[in-house]
PDB file of C-alpha atoms and ligand atoms in Angstrom:
ATOM      1  CA  MET A   1     -15.855  21.081  32.358  1.00 47.00           C
ATOM      2  CA  GLU A   2     -13.080  20.700  34.068  1.00 53.00           C
ATOM      3  CA  LEU A   3     -11.973  16.872  32.954  1.00 53.00           C
ATOM      4  CA  GLN A   4     -12.182  17.783  29.130  1.00 58.00           C
ATOM      5  CA  THR A   5     -10.049  20.662  30.136  1.00 63.00           C
ATOM      6  CA  LEU A   6      -7.855  18.246  32.003  1.00 64.00           C
ATOM      7  CA  ASP A   7      -8.015  15.691  29.208  1.00 80.00           C
ATOM      8  CA  THR A   8      -7.441  18.084  26.274  1.00 84.00           C
ATOM      9  CA  ALA A   9      -4.142  19.205  27.716  1.00 89.00           C
ATOM     10  CA  LYS A  10      -2.881  16.078  28.465  1.00 89.00           C
ATOM     11  CA  GLU A  11      -3.598  15.558  24.668  1.00 90.00           C
ATOM     12  CA  LEU A  12      -2.047  18.712  24.130  1.00 92.00           C
ATOM     13  CA  ASP A  13       1.191  17.483  25.527  1.00 92.00           C
ATOM     14  CA  THR A  14       1.474  13.560  24.117  1.00 93.00           C
ATOM     15  CA  THR A  15       1.011  15.703  20.651  1.00 94.00           C
ATOM     16  CA  LEU A  16       3.639  18.080  21.445  1.00 94.00           C
ATOM     17  CA  GLN A  17       5.944  15.558  22.445  1.00 96.00           C
ATOM     18  CA  HIS A  18       5.425  12.842  19.262  1.00 96.00           C
ATOM     19  CA  LEU A  19       5.979  16.103  17.429  1.00 97.00           C
ATOM     20  CA  SER A  20       9.123  17.260  19.250  1.00 97.00           C
ATOM     21  CA  ARG A  21      11.194  13.732  19.773  1.00 98.00           C
ATOM     22  CA  PRO A  22      14.614  14.213  18.744  1.00 98.00           C
ATOM     23  CA  LEU A  23      14.645  10.816  16.543  1.00 98.00           C
ATOM     24  CA  LEU A  24      11.811  12.434  13.775  1.00 98.00           C
ATOM     25  CA  PRO A  25      14.059  14.727  11.938  1.00 98.00           C
ATOM     26  CA  LYS A  26      16.205  11.740  10.582  1.00 98.00           C
ATOM     27  CA  VAL A  27      13.478   9.118  10.263  1.00 98.00           C
ATOM     28  CA  LEU A  28      11.647  11.658   7.824  1.00 98.00           C
ATOM     29  CA  GLN A  29      15.340  12.807   6.179  1.00 98.00           C
ATOM     30  CA  VAL A  30      15.092   8.301   5.180  1.00 98.00           C
ATOM     31  CA  GLN A  31      11.575   8.814   4.190  1.00 98.00           C
ATOM     32  CA  GLN A  32      12.486  11.593   2.183  1.00 98.00           C
ATOM     33  CA  GLY A  33      15.459   9.999   0.510  1.00 98.00           C
ATOM     34  CA  ILE A  34      13.145   7.144  -0.498  1.00 99.00           C
ATOM     35  CA  VAL A  35      10.150   9.140  -2.328  1.00 99.00           C
ATOM     36  CA  ARG A  36      12.949  11.353  -4.194  1.00 98.00           C
ATOM     37  CA  ALA A  37      14.827   7.574  -5.081  1.00 99.00           C
ATOM     38  CA  THR A  38      11.246   6.199  -5.783  1.00 99.00           C
ATOM     39  CA  HIS A  39      10.718   9.262  -8.376  1.00 98.00           C
ATOM     40  CA  ASP A  40      14.138   9.051  -9.886  1.00 98.00           C
ATOM     41  CA  PHE A  41      13.156   5.556 -10.658  1.00 99.00           C
ATOM     42  CA  MET A  42       9.846   6.393 -11.740  1.00 99.00           C
ATOM     43  CA  PHE A  43      11.305   8.651 -13.874  1.00 98.00           C
ATOM     44  CA  ARG A  44      14.087   6.056 -15.340  1.00 98.00           C
ATOM     45  CA  LYS A  45      11.949   3.752 -16.385  1.00 98.00           C
ATOM     46  CA  GLY A  46       9.017   6.421 -18.135  1.00 98.00           C
ATOM     47  CA  LEU A  47       5.923   5.657 -15.973  1.00 98.00           C
ATOM     48  CA  THR A  48       4.027   8.698 -15.661  1.00 98.00           C
ATOM     49  CA  GLN A  49       3.170  10.334 -12.586  1.00 98.00           C
ATOM     50  CA  LEU A  50      -0.312  11.189 -12.074  1.00 98.00           C
ATOM     51  CA  MET A  51      -1.599  13.559  -9.084  1.00 98.00           C
ATOM     52  CA  PRO A  52      -3.613  12.376  -6.491  1.00 98.00           C
ATOM     53  CA  LEU A  53      -7.183  12.193  -5.632  1.00 98.00           C
ATOM     54  CA  MET A  54      -8.489  12.995  -1.837  1.00 98.00           C
ATOM     55  CA  LEU A  55     -12.172  12.344  -2.866  1.00 98.00           C
ATOM     56  CA  SER A  56     -13.945   9.908  -5.740  1.00 98.00           C
ATOM     57  CA  PRO A  57     -17.587   8.744  -5.704  1.00 97.00           C
ATOM     58  CA  ILE A  58     -16.054   5.360  -6.387  1.00 97.00           C
ATOM     59  CA  THR A  59     -13.309   4.117  -4.096  1.00 98.00           C
ATOM     60  CA  ASP A  60     -11.447   0.805  -2.621  1.00 97.00           C
ATOM     61  CA  PRO A  61     -14.087  -1.583  -1.028  1.00 97.00           C
ATOM     62  CA  LEU A  62     -11.040  -3.012   0.406  1.00 97.00           C
ATOM     63  CA  ASN A  63     -11.242  -6.696   2.168  1.00 94.00           C
ATOM     64  CA  HIS A  64     -11.335  -5.829   5.274  1.00 95.00           C
ATOM     65  CA  GLY A  65     -14.427  -3.653   7.513  1.00 95.00           C
ATOM     66  CA  VAL A  66     -13.433   0.801   7.917  1.00 97.00           C
ATOM     67  CA  VAL A  67     -15.372   3.370   9.861  1.00 96.00           C
ATOM     68  CA  ASP A  68     -17.249   5.196   7.134  1.00 94.00           C
ATOM     69  CA  ALA A  69     -15.902   8.160   5.394  1.00 97.00           C
ATOM     70  CA  THR A  70     -17.901  10.138   3.092  1.00 97.00           C
ATOM     71  CA  ILE A  71     -19.461  13.676   2.255  1.00 97.00           C
ATOM     72  CA  GLY A  72     -21.541  15.067   0.574  1.00 98.00           C
ATOM     73  CA  TYR A  73     -21.465  17.907  -2.068  1.00 98.00           C
ATOM     74  CA  ALA A  74     -22.803  18.721  -5.046  1.00 98.00           C
ATOM     75  CA  GLU A  75     -26.018  16.890  -4.604  1.00 97.00           C
ATOM     76  CA  GLN A  76     -23.752  13.550  -4.557  1.00 96.00           C
ATOM     77  CA  ARG A  77     -21.728  11.559  -2.102  1.00 96.00           C
ATOM     78  CA  TRP A  78     -18.311  11.809  -2.240  1.00 98.00           C
ATOM     79  CA  SER A  79     -15.679   8.719  -0.357  1.00 98.00           C
ATOM     80  CA  LEU A  80     -12.000   9.959   1.035  1.00 98.00           C
ATOM     81  CA  THR A  81      -9.754   7.976  -1.043  1.00 98.00           C
ATOM     82  CA  LYS A  82      -9.146   3.965   0.402  1.00 98.00           C
ATOM     83  CA  SER A  83      -6.762   3.377  -2.582  1.00 98.00           C
ATOM     84  CA  MET A  84      -6.631   4.871  -5.986  1.00 98.00           C
ATOM     85  CA  ILE A  85      -7.187   1.329  -8.214  1.00 98.00           C
ATOM     86  CA  PHE A  86     -10.330   2.599  -9.755  1.00 98.00           C
ATOM     87  CA  HIS A  87      -7.983   5.388 -11.182  1.00 98.00           C
ATOM     88  CA  LYS A  88      -5.160   4.067 -12.012  1.00 98.00           C
ATOM     89  CA  GLN A  89      -7.208   1.190 -14.098  1.00 98.00           C
ATOM     90  CA  LEU A  90      -9.397   4.042 -15.801  1.00 98.00           C
ATOM     91  CA  ALA A  91      -6.360   6.656 -16.548  1.00 98.00           C
ATOM     92  CA  LEU A  92      -4.541   4.007 -18.907  1.00 98.00           C
ATOM     93  CA  LEU A  93      -7.895   3.969 -20.875  1.00 97.00           C
ATOM     94  CA  ASN A  94      -5.393   6.717 -22.380  1.00 97.00           C
ATOM     95  CA  PRO A  95      -4.042   5.143 -25.775  1.00 97.00           C
ATOM     96  CA  GLY A  96      -0.822   7.920 -24.697  1.00 98.00           C
ATOM     97  CA  LEU A  97      -0.495   6.449 -21.435  1.00 98.00           C
ATOM     98  CA  SER A  98       1.237   2.935 -20.503  1.00 98.00           C
ATOM     99  CA  SER A  99       2.033   3.499 -17.106  1.00 98.00           C
ATOM    100  CA  ILE A 100       1.234   5.447 -14.201  1.00 99.00           C
ATOM    101  CA  TYR A 101       2.106   5.861 -10.760  1.00 99.00           C
ATOM    102  CA  ILE A 102       0.660   8.321  -7.997  1.00 98.00           C
ATOM    103  CA  ILE A 103       2.315   9.257  -4.757  1.00 98.00           C
ATOM    104  CA  SER A 104      -1.781   8.567  -3.228  1.00 98.00           C
ATOM    105  CA  PRO A 105      -2.002  10.118   0.185  1.00 98.00           C
ATOM    106  CA  ASN A 106      -4.899   7.069   1.648  1.00 98.00           C
ATOM    107  CA  VAL A 107      -7.235   6.805   4.637  1.00 98.00           C
ATOM    108  CA  ARG A 108      -8.714   3.932   5.964  1.00 98.00           C
ATOM    109  CA  LEU A 109     -10.732   4.419   8.848  1.00 98.00           C
ATOM    110  CA  GLU A 110      -9.446   1.296  11.259  1.00 98.00           C
ATOM    111  CA  PHE A 111     -10.879   0.428  13.679  1.00 97.00           C
ATOM    112  CA  ALA A 112      -9.747  -0.510  17.381  1.00 96.00           C
ATOM    113  CA  ASP A 113      -8.039  -3.721  16.252  1.00 96.00           C
ATOM    114  CA  ARG A 114      -5.561  -2.690  14.357  1.00 97.00           C
ATOM    115  CA  ALA A 115      -4.489  -0.127  17.245  1.00 95.00           C
ATOM    116  CA  GLY A 116      -1.602  -2.465  18.012  1.00 94.00           C
ATOM    117  CA  THR A 117      -0.241  -3.892  14.980  1.00 96.00           C
ATOM    118  CA  GLY A 118       2.472  -1.225  14.702  1.00 97.00           C
ATOM    119  CA  ARG A 119       1.337  -1.405  11.064  1.00 97.00           C
ATOM    120  CA  HIS A 120      -1.773   0.587  10.669  1.00 98.00           C
ATOM    121  CA  LEU A 121      -1.874   4.136  10.532  1.00 98.00           C
ATOM    122  CA  PHE A 122      -5.650   5.909   9.824  1.00 98.00           C
ATOM    123  CA  GLU A 123      -4.072   8.166   7.120  1.00 98.00           C
ATOM    124  CA  PHE A 124      -1.283   6.871   4.969  1.00 98.00           C
ATOM    125  CA  THR A 125       0.828   7.305   1.849  1.00 98.00           C
ATOM    126  CA  GLN A 126       1.199   4.632  -0.967  1.00 98.00           C
ATOM    127  CA  ILE A 127       3.207   4.740  -3.869  1.00 99.00           C
ATOM    128  CA  ASP A 128       0.867   3.254  -6.730  1.00 98.00           C
ATOM    129  CA  PHE A 129       2.025   2.299  -9.690  1.00 99.00           C
ATOM    130  CA  GLU A 130      -0.016   0.200 -12.876  1.00 99.00           C
ATOM    131  CA  PHE A 131       1.244  -1.208 -16.163  1.00 99.00           C
ATOM    132  CA  LYS A 132      -0.926  -1.433 -19.017  1.00 98.00           C
ATOM    133  CA  GLY A 133      -0.313  -5.238 -21.010  1.00 98.00           C
ATOM    134  CA  LYS A 134       2.495  -6.322 -18.526  1.00 98.00           C
ATOM    135  CA  ASP A 135       1.792  -9.092 -15.791  1.00 98.00           C
ATOM    136  CA  ARG A 136       2.576  -9.898 -12.097  1.00 98.00           C
ATOM    137  CA  PHE A 137       5.916 -11.732 -13.544  1.00 98.00           C
ATOM    138  CA  PHE A 138       7.010  -8.166 -14.700  1.00 98.00           C
ATOM    139  CA  VAL A 139       5.198  -5.695 -11.709  1.00 99.00           C
ATOM    140  CA  MET A 140       7.743  -8.266  -8.776  1.00 98.00           C
ATOM    141  CA  GLU A 141      10.300  -7.845 -11.001  1.00 98.00           C
ATOM    142  CA  PHE A 142       9.603  -4.411 -11.034  1.00 99.00           C
ATOM    143  CA  MET A 143       9.276  -3.738  -7.717  1.00 98.00           C
ATOM    144  CA  GLU A 144      12.708  -5.643  -6.843  1.00 98.00           C
ATOM    145  CA  GLU A 145      14.804  -3.614  -8.837  1.00 98.00           C
ATOM    146  CA  LEU A 146      13.151  -0.751  -7.135  1.00 99.00           C
ATOM    147  CA  VAL A 147      14.217  -1.468  -3.859  1.00 98.00           C
ATOM    148  CA  ASN A 148      17.781  -2.058  -4.707  1.00 98.00           C
ATOM    149  CA  PHE A 149      17.641   1.255  -6.705  1.00 99.00           C
ATOM    150  CA  VAL A 150      15.982   3.273  -3.623  1.00 99.00           C
ATOM    151  CA  PHE A 151      18.487   1.081  -0.691  1.00 99.00           C
ATOM    152  CA  ALA A 152      21.467   1.934  -2.773  1.00 98.00           C
ATOM    153  CA  ARG A 153      20.634   5.268  -3.026  1.00 98.00           C
ATOM    154  CA  LEU A 154      19.985   5.933   0.282  1.00 98.00           C
ATOM    155  CA  ASN A 155      23.820   4.323   1.181  1.00 98.00           C
ATOM    156  CA  LYS A 156      24.903   6.419  -0.525  1.00 98.00           C
ATOM    157  CA  GLU A 157      23.572   9.245   0.315  1.00 98.00           C
ATOM    158  CA  ILE A 158      22.543   9.431   4.218  1.00 98.00           C
ATOM    159  CA  PRO A 159      24.867   6.403   4.902  1.00 98.00           C
ATOM    160  CA  GLU A 160      25.312   7.734   8.658  1.00 98.00           C
ATOM    161  CA  LEU A 161      22.164   8.297   9.317  1.00 98.00           C
ATOM    162  CA  LEU A 162      21.665   4.580   8.636  1.00 98.00           C
ATOM    163  CA  LEU A 163      24.223   3.336  10.932  1.00 98.00           C
ATOM    164  CA  GLU A 164      23.103   4.656  13.682  1.00 98.00           C
ATOM    165  CA  LEU A 165      19.047   3.957  12.731  1.00 98.00           C
ATOM    166  CA  ARG A 166      19.535   0.397  11.538  1.00 97.00           C
ATOM    167  CA  GLY A 167      23.306  -0.452  13.039  1.00 97.00           C
ATOM    168  CA  GLU A 168      24.051  -1.291   9.037  1.00 98.00           C
ATOM    169  CA  LEU A 169      24.205  -0.334   5.923  1.00 98.00           C
ATOM    170  CA  LEU A 170      21.059  -1.723   3.188  1.00 98.00           C
ATOM    171  CA  PRO A 171      21.443  -4.484   1.448  1.00 98.00           C
ATOM    172  CA  GLN A 172      21.130  -5.192  -1.691  1.00 98.00           C
ATOM    173  CA  PHE A 173      18.719  -8.090  -2.197  1.00 97.00           C
ATOM    174  CA  GLU A 174      19.090 -11.210  -5.057  1.00 95.00           C
ATOM    175  CA  LYS A 175      15.615 -12.532  -6.154  1.00 96.00           C
ATOM    176  CA  TRP A 176      13.309 -12.588  -3.723  1.00 98.00           C
ATOM    177  CA  PRO A 177      11.794 -15.954  -2.415  1.00 98.00           C
ATOM    178  CA  VAL A 178       8.106 -16.789  -3.231  1.00 98.00           C
ATOM    179  CA  PHE A 179       5.746 -18.547  -1.495  1.00 98.00           C
ATOM    180  CA  ARG A 180       2.052 -19.064  -1.689  1.00 98.00           C
ATOM    181  CA  THR A 181      -0.696 -18.649   1.219  1.00 98.00           C
ATOM    182  CA  GLU A 182      -2.204 -21.551   1.279  1.00 97.00           C
ATOM    183  CA  LYS A 183       0.595 -23.031   1.258  1.00 98.00           C
ATOM    184  CA  LEU A 184       2.745 -21.704   4.729  1.00 98.00           C
ATOM    185  CA  GLU A 185      -1.098 -21.320   5.852  1.00 98.00           C
ATOM    186  CA  ALA A 186      -0.658 -25.331   5.877  1.00 98.00           C
ATOM    187  CA  ALA A 187       2.590 -25.780   6.946  1.00 98.00           C
ATOM    188  CA  LEU A 188       2.897 -23.034  10.049  1.00 98.00           C
ATOM    189  CA  GLY A 189      -1.532 -22.579  10.699  1.00 98.00           C
ATOM    190  CA  PRO A 190      -3.529 -18.826  10.503  1.00 97.00           C
ATOM    191  CA  ASP A 191      -0.702 -16.595  11.924  1.00 98.00           C
ATOM    192  CA  TYR A 192       1.524 -17.442   8.555  1.00 98.00           C
ATOM    193  CA  GLU A 193       2.900 -14.345   8.050  1.00 98.00           C
ATOM    194  CA  HIS A 194       3.552 -12.773  10.129  1.00 98.00           C
ATOM    195  CA  ILE A 195       5.927 -15.900  11.625  1.00 98.00           C
ATOM    196  CA  LYS A 196       8.067 -16.286   8.202  1.00 98.00           C
ATOM    197  CA  SER A 197       8.238 -12.429   8.211  1.00 98.00           C
ATOM    198  CA  GLU A 198       9.905 -12.904  11.656  1.00 98.00           C
ATOM    199  CA  GLU A 199      11.548 -15.720  10.575  1.00 98.00           C
ATOM    200  CA  MET A 200      13.463 -14.376   7.131  1.00 98.00           C
ATOM    201  CA  THR A 201      15.936 -11.977   6.763  1.00 97.00           C
ATOM    202  CA  THR A 202      15.249 -11.018   2.963  1.00 98.00           C
ATOM    203  CA  PRO A 203      12.392  -9.926   1.400  1.00 98.00           C
ATOM    204  CA  PHE A 204       9.934 -12.067   0.403  1.00 98.00           C
ATOM    205  CA  TRP A 205       6.859 -12.719  -2.180  1.00 98.00           C
ATOM    206  CA  LEU A 206       3.507 -13.997  -0.811  1.00 98.00           C
ATOM    207  CA  LEU A 207       1.021 -14.922  -3.555  1.00 98.00           C
ATOM    208  CA  ASN A 208      -3.029 -15.935  -3.864  1.00 98.00           C
ATOM    209  CA  HIS A 209      -4.733 -13.647  -0.778  1.00 97.00           C
ATOM    210  CA  LYS A 210      -8.364 -13.833  -1.466  1.00 95.00           C
ATOM    211  CA  ARG A 211      -9.738  -9.716  -1.435  1.00 95.00           C
ATOM    212  CA  GLU A 212     -11.164  -7.526  -3.382  1.00 96.00           C
ATOM    213  CA  PHE A 213     -12.910  -8.082  -6.716  1.00 98.00           C
ATOM    214  CA  TYR A 214     -10.541  -6.078  -8.651  1.00 98.00           C
ATOM    215  CA  ASP A 215      -7.474  -8.545  -8.189  1.00 98.00           C
ATOM    216  CA  LYS A 216      -8.000 -11.189 -11.337  1.00 98.00           C
ATOM    217  CA  GLU A 217      -8.729 -14.718 -10.600  1.00 98.00           C
ATOM    218  CA  ASP A 218      -6.666 -17.114 -11.949  1.00 98.00           C
ATOM    219  CA  PRO A 219      -8.203 -19.062 -15.260  1.00 97.00           C
ATOM    220  CA  ALA A 220      -6.038 -21.626 -14.849  1.00 97.00           C
ATOM    221  CA  LYS A 221      -7.420 -22.472 -11.474  1.00 97.00           C
ATOM    222  CA  GLN A 222     -11.030 -20.978  -9.798  1.00 95.00           C
ATOM    223  CA  GLY A 223     -10.613 -19.897  -6.340  1.00 96.00           C
ATOM    224  CA  THR A 224      -6.414 -19.063  -6.809  1.00 98.00           C
ATOM    225  CA  TYR A 225      -5.693 -14.998  -7.458  1.00 98.00           C
ATOM    226  CA  LEU A 226      -2.581 -13.458  -9.259  1.00 98.00           C
ATOM    227  CA  ASN A 227      -2.134 -11.238  -6.703  1.00 98.00           C
ATOM    228  CA  TYR A 228       0.992 -10.808  -4.883  1.00 98.00           C
ATOM    229  CA  ASP A 229       2.495  -9.255  -1.567  1.00 98.00           C
ATOM    230  CA  LEU A 230       5.813  -7.871  -0.667  1.00 98.00           C
ATOM    231  CA  ILE A 231       6.487  -8.944   3.024  1.00 98.00           C
ATOM    232  CA  TRP A 232       9.627  -7.545   4.272  1.00 98.00           C
ATOM    233  CA  PRO A 233      11.543  -9.489   6.763  1.00 98.00           C
ATOM    234  CA  GLU A 234      12.502  -9.488  10.566  1.00 98.00           C
ATOM    235  CA  GLY A 235       9.237  -9.556  11.466  1.00 98.00           C
ATOM    236  CA  PHE A 236       7.828  -6.210   9.581  1.00 98.00           C
ATOM    237  CA  GLY A 237       5.052  -7.737   7.634  1.00 98.00           C
ATOM    238  CA  GLU A 238       3.408  -6.266   5.004  1.00 98.00           C
ATOM    239  CA  GLY A 239       4.786  -3.642   2.939  1.00 98.00           C
ATOM    240  CA  LEU A 240       2.485  -4.144  -0.716  1.00 98.00           C
ATOM    241  CA  SER A 241       0.397  -5.441  -2.189  1.00 98.00           C
ATOM    242  CA  GLY A 242      -0.653  -5.465  -5.911  1.00 98.00           C
ATOM    243  CA  GLY A 243      -2.051  -7.876  -8.841  1.00 98.00           C
ATOM    244  CA  GLU A 244      -2.630  -8.727 -12.597  1.00 98.00           C
ATOM    245  CA  ARG A 245      -6.491  -7.152 -13.220  1.00 98.00           C
ATOM    246  CA  GLU A 246      -9.745  -7.847 -13.904  1.00 98.00           C
ATOM    247  CA  HIS A 247     -10.663  -6.272 -16.642  1.00 98.00           C
ATOM    248  CA  GLU A 248     -13.885  -7.860 -18.211  1.00 97.00           C
ATOM    249  CA  TYR A 249     -16.897  -7.481 -17.441  1.00 97.00           C
ATOM    250  CA  HIS A 250     -18.506 -10.931 -17.408  1.00 97.00           C
ATOM    251  CA  GLN A 251     -15.518 -11.574 -14.059  1.00 97.00           C
ATOM    252  CA  ILE A 252     -15.403  -8.796 -13.129  1.00 98.00           C
ATOM    253  CA  ARG A 253     -19.521  -8.592 -11.603  1.00 98.00           C
ATOM    254  CA  LYS A 254     -19.153 -12.989 -10.829  1.00 98.00           C
ATOM    255  CA  ARG A 255     -16.089 -11.621  -9.045  1.00 98.00           C
ATOM    256  CA  MET A 256     -18.330  -8.962  -7.562  1.00 98.00           C
ATOM    257  CA  ALA A 257     -21.013 -11.419  -6.083  1.00 97.00           C
ATOM    258  CA  ASP A 258     -18.099 -13.999  -4.709  1.00 96.00           C
ATOM    259  CA  VAL A 259     -17.224 -11.068  -2.502  1.00 96.00           C
ATOM    260  CA  GLY A 260     -20.281  -9.120  -1.497  1.00 95.00           C
ATOM    261  CA  THR A 261     -19.280  -6.307  -3.562  1.00 96.00           C
ATOM    262  CA  ASN A 262     -22.709  -4.403  -4.389  1.00 94.00           C
ATOM    263  CA  GLU A 263     -23.002  -3.612  -8.023  1.00 97.00           C
ATOM    264  CA  GLU A 264     -24.944  -0.315  -8.136  1.00 96.00           C
ATOM    265  CA  ALA A 265     -22.055   1.494  -6.267  1.00 95.00           C
ATOM    266  CA  PHE A 266     -19.858   0.340  -9.160  1.00 97.00           C
ATOM    267  CA  SER A 267     -22.670   1.065 -12.133  1.00 97.00           C
ATOM    268  CA  HIS A 268     -20.550   3.528 -14.081  1.00 97.00           C
ATOM    269  CA  TYR A 269     -17.666   1.102 -13.571  1.00 98.00           C
ATOM    270  CA  LEU A 270     -19.110  -1.518 -15.400  1.00 98.00           C
ATOM    271  CA  THR A 271     -20.250   0.114 -17.675  1.00 98.00           C
ATOM    272  CA  VAL A 272     -16.929   0.834 -18.761  1.00 98.00           C
ATOM    273  CA  ALA A 273     -16.171  -2.338 -18.459  1.00 98.00           C
ATOM    274  CA  LYS A 274     -18.842  -3.729 -20.616  1.00 97.00           C
ATOM    275  CA  GLU A 275     -18.150  -1.332 -23.495  1.00 95.00           C
ATOM    276  CA  GLY A 276     -14.545  -3.471 -24.139  1.00 80.00           C
ATOM    277  CA  GLY A 277     -13.403  -0.092 -22.273  1.00 86.00           C
ATOM    278  CA  LEU A 278     -10.984  -1.071 -19.301  1.00 97.00           C
ATOM    279  CA  PRO A 279      -6.983  -2.167 -20.118  1.00 97.00           C
ATOM    280  CA  LYS A 280      -5.728  -5.115 -18.974  1.00 98.00           C
ATOM    281  CA  THR A 281      -3.156  -3.366 -16.490  1.00 98.00           C
ATOM    282  CA  ALA A 282      -1.222  -5.345 -13.239  1.00 98.00           C
ATOM    283  CA  GLY A 283       0.469  -3.265 -10.514  1.00 98.00           C
ATOM    284  CA  ALA A 284       0.872  -2.442  -7.443  1.00 98.00           C
ATOM    285  CA  GLY A 285       1.123   0.221  -4.588  1.00 98.00           C
ATOM    286  CA  PHE A 286       3.508  -0.111  -1.611  1.00 99.00           C
ATOM    287  CA  GLY A 287       3.078   1.718   1.981  1.00 98.00           C
ATOM    288  CA  VAL A 288       6.221   4.779   2.271  1.00 99.00           C
ATOM    289  CA  GLU A 289       5.328   5.189   5.983  1.00 98.00           C
ATOM    290  CA  ARG A 290       5.713   1.199   6.399  1.00 98.00           C
ATOM    291  CA  MET A 291       9.229   0.717   4.112  1.00 99.00           C
ATOM    292  CA  THR A 292      10.836   4.266   6.278  1.00 99.00           C
ATOM    293  CA  ARG A 293       9.644   2.051   9.249  1.00 98.00           C
ATOM    294  CA  PHE A 294      11.534  -1.354   8.201  1.00 98.00           C
ATOM    295  CA  ILE A 295      14.767   0.443   7.051  1.00 98.00           C
ATOM    296  CA  CYS A 296      14.710   2.209  10.781  1.00 98.00           C
ATOM    297  CA  ARG A 297      13.625  -0.237  12.535  1.00 98.00           C
ATOM    298  CA  LEU A 298      11.208   1.120  14.173  1.00 98.00           C
ATOM    299  CA  LYS A 299       8.645  -0.447  16.688  1.00 98.00           C
ATOM    300  CA  ASP A 300       5.684   1.735  15.105  1.00 98.00           C
ATOM    301  CA  VAL A 301       4.397   2.461  12.573  1.00 98.00           C
ATOM    302  CA  ASP A 302       3.733   5.291  14.377  1.00 98.00           C
ATOM    303  CA  GLU A 303       6.943   6.454  15.195  1.00 98.00           C
ATOM    304  CA  VAL A 304       7.790   7.420  11.300  1.00 98.00           C
ATOM    305  CA  THR A 305       4.568  10.384  11.489  1.00 98.00           C
ATOM    306  CA  ALA A 306       4.983  13.731  12.761  1.00 97.00           C
ATOM    307  CA  PHE A 307       1.226  13.874  13.449  1.00 97.00           C
ATOM    308  CA  SER A 308       0.780  10.945  15.201  1.00 97.00           C
ATOM    309  CA  ARG A 309      -2.309   8.831  13.029  1.00 97.00           C
ATOM    310  CA  LYS A 310      -2.378   5.499  15.510  1.00 96.00           C
ATOM    311  CA  PRO A 311      -6.274   3.499  14.174  1.00 97.00           C
ATOM    312  CA  PHE A 312      -9.068   4.711  16.687  1.00 94.00           C
ATOM    313  CA  THR A 313      -6.716   7.058  18.484  1.00 92.00           C
ATOM    314  CA  SER A 314      -8.535  11.004  19.104  1.00 89.00           C
ATOM    315  CA  ALA A 315      -5.585  13.453  17.237  1.00 90.00           C
ATOM    316  CA  ILE A 316      -5.874  18.226  18.335  1.00 90.00           C
ATOM    317  CA  PHE A 317      -3.821  18.604  15.178  1.00 94.00           C
TER     318      PHE A 317
HETATM  319  N1  LIG B   1      -2.023   0.291  -4.343  1.00 76.93           N
HETATM  320  C1  LIG B   1      -3.459  -1.732  -4.250  1.00 76.93           C
HETATM  321  C2  LIG B   1      -2.750  -2.789  -5.641  1.00 76.93           C
HETATM  322  O1  LIG B   1      -2.745  -1.787  -6.086  1.00 76.93           O
HETATM  323  C3  LIG B   1      -4.173  -1.865  -3.402  1.00 76.93           C
HETATM  324  C4  LIG B   1      -4.829  -1.382  -2.349  1.00 76.93           C
HETATM  325  O2  LIG B   1      -4.591  -0.772  -1.324  1.00 76.93           O
HETATM  326  N2  LIG B   1      -5.548  -2.275  -1.669  1.00 76.93           N
HETATM  327  O3  LIG B   1      -3.554  -3.521  -5.751  1.00 76.93           O
END
């Protein structure tokens, strides 16, 4: 009893320290700038905003294990949303919607191995977007344009803050370099993503990750995938993932079997696909806290938050 009181007092202290950091209001101003500029960019480009869902009978299976986060309600199981990938595809069933975005809170109860990466939070926000009838080239160019738009806006709105936080204003980038996972791995070994991120001074694309069933397999080359990650330079690592999507029933089932996804959990989604319903789409989502961290050159993404959400640590608020 005594010990527990002591621990709680320490945790309270740590939480209040985290909350009272003088840097926090400045970092939050950068983050708010990112979100405001992104809204403006999306509006100019004609994307429709969807409100986020925090609970759903189906959610992203992810390509790594996390602690289960489901609750019982109205006699069924609901998952806390890990991403809105399926809702993005399904929303585009509406003939009047051609492109959408969502400021989407995601809960991913990561195991302790992700506590020290500097890039993971067990609760974070991604800005998720999806286009009907577009391909990877379109989405990659869209994101490159978005980054330049947001960075130019921040330079204009908060130049002093940027100088203070990162030592210089934000750059404008030409077309980002493109690499493939298998080639980098062959050249640099298993830690290729991190090594390349440290080496680069501009954001770059990394193509072809084997992961969830919903990222499209290249019909021209089985076993390779039409997906893309944005990797921030200077060692900041992955900041967005996206892809062209599987939308054909037989191919979705093949990919589910490949990666070991339980079909039963996705039975209604499969029914929609079988009845020819799923539209052909491509999209992506970028981590808001990760972009903030990159801009402010912070050591750990947890420094972006008012309330710490470091994987596998307890919190009192
Ligand atoms: N938002 C990502 C995408 O669009 C999926 C994810 O967050 N796992 O591909």
